[in-house]
Amino acid sequence: MLKKIGRLFVIKTRFEACLIIYALGVGAMARGTAYLHEYPGVGGKLLLVACSGSVFLAGAKIFDSLRHERAAQSDKASRSAT
């Protein structure tokens, strides 16, 4: 039962990854605009850029991990076939 629930929290496809990255981006931009209101001027703008930059880094890491997992699965399948 716990395995079935645990599978819900695993990113399996690029589409799921894009949905998660989109949600991260929306949240980061909401937080960034809050920073602009809290810290007017250059400080708020720098925090906004940091929020958006973190989404780019997280998205790249998610896509890289999907590619790595897929390569590991195909390598494992090719080794078991021989």
Short mmCIF file of C-alpha atoms in Angstrom, two decimals:
data_model
loop_
_atom_site.label_atom_id
_atom_site.label_comp_id
_atom_site.label_asym_id
_atom_site.label_seq_id
_atom_site.Cartn_x
_atom_site.Cartn_y
_atom_site.Cartn_z
CA MET A 1 0.00 0.00 0.00
CA LEU A 2 2.80 2.43 0.84
CA LYS A 3 4.50 1.65 -2.48
CA LYS A 4 1.36 2.65 -4.36
CA ILE A 5 1.19 5.93 -2.48
CA GLY A 6 4.93 6.48 -2.93
CA ARG A 7 4.63 6.07 -6.71
CA LEU A 8 2.40 9.15 -6.81
CA PHE A 9 5.36 11.29 -5.75
CA VAL A 10 7.76 10.05 -8.45
CA ILE A 11 8.26 12.10 -11.61
CA LYS A 12 8.10 9.63 -14.49
CA THR A 13 7.70 11.67 -17.69
CA ARG A 14 8.88 14.96 -19.12
CA PHE A 15 5.28 16.20 -19.10
CA GLU A 16 5.04 15.68 -15.34
CA ALA A 17 8.39 17.42 -14.95
CA CYS A 18 7.13 20.40 -16.96
CA LEU A 19 4.02 20.64 -14.78
CA ILE A 20 6.13 20.64 -11.63
CA ILE A 21 8.55 23.21 -13.03
CA TYR A 22 5.60 25.40 -14.02
CA ALA A 23 4.22 25.20 -10.48
CA LEU A 24 7.65 26.06 -9.08
CA GLY A 25 7.85 29.03 -11.43
CA VAL A 26 4.45 30.38 -10.46
CA GLY A 27 5.30 30.11 -6.79
CA ALA A 28 8.72 31.68 -7.25
CA MET A 29 7.31 34.64 -9.17
CA ALA A 30 4.64 35.17 -6.52
CA ARG A 31 7.36 35.20 -3.88
CA GLY A 32 9.50 37.48 -6.06
CA THR A 33 6.73 40.05 -6.41
CA ALA A 34 6.23 39.92 -2.65
CA TYR A 35 9.93 40.70 -2.31
CA LEU A 36 9.51 43.68 -4.65
CA HIS A 37 6.81 45.08 -2.39
CA GLU A 38 8.73 44.37 0.82
CA TYR A 39 12.11 45.61 -0.42
CA PRO A 40 11.66 48.36 -3.00
CA GLY A 41 14.62 49.17 -5.16
CA VAL A 42 17.62 47.13 -6.16
CA GLY A 43 17.36 44.68 -3.24
CA GLY A 44 13.87 43.56 -4.22
CA LYS A 45 14.87 43.20 -7.86
CA LEU A 46 17.87 41.07 -6.93
CA LEU A 47 15.69 38.81 -4.81
CA LEU A 48 13.21 38.51 -7.71
CA VAL A 49 16.03 37.46 -10.04
CA ALA A 50 17.26 34.96 -7.45
CA CYS A 51 13.77 33.44 -7.24
CA SER A 52 13.50 33.03 -11.01
CA GLY A 53 17.06 31.71 -11.26
CA SER A 54 16.35 29.02 -8.71
CA VAL A 55 13.52 27.71 -10.90
CA PHE A 56 15.89 27.45 -13.88
CA LEU A 57 18.39 25.50 -11.80
CA ALA A 58 15.73 23.20 -10.34
CA GLY A 59 14.22 22.57 -13.78
CA ALA A 60 17.56 21.68 -15.27
CA LYS A 61 18.25 19.29 -12.39
CA ILE A 62 14.85 17.62 -12.80
CA PHE A 63 15.35 17.12 -16.54
CA ASP A 64 18.88 15.80 -16.00
CA SER A 65 17.70 13.32 -13.41
CA LEU A 66 14.95 12.07 -15.74
CA ARG A 67 17.50 11.58 -18.52
CA HIS A 68 19.87 9.79 -16.13
CA GLU A 69 17.15 7.46 -14.84
CA ARG A 70 16.01 6.62 -18.37
CA ALA A 71 19.59 5.87 -19.44
CA ALA A 72 20.11 3.67 -16.37
CA GLN A 73 16.92 1.74 -17.12
CA SER A 74 17.86 1.17 -20.77
CA ASP A 75 21.39 0.15 -19.76
CA LYS A 76 19.98 -2.29 -17.22
CA ALA A 77 17.58 -3.71 -19.82
CA SER A 78 20.34 -4.15 -22.38
CA ARG A 79 22.57 -5.94 -19.85
CA SER A 80 19.81 -8.33 -18.83
CA ALA A 81 18.99 -9.09 -22.49
CA THR A 82 22.50 -10.30 -23.25
#
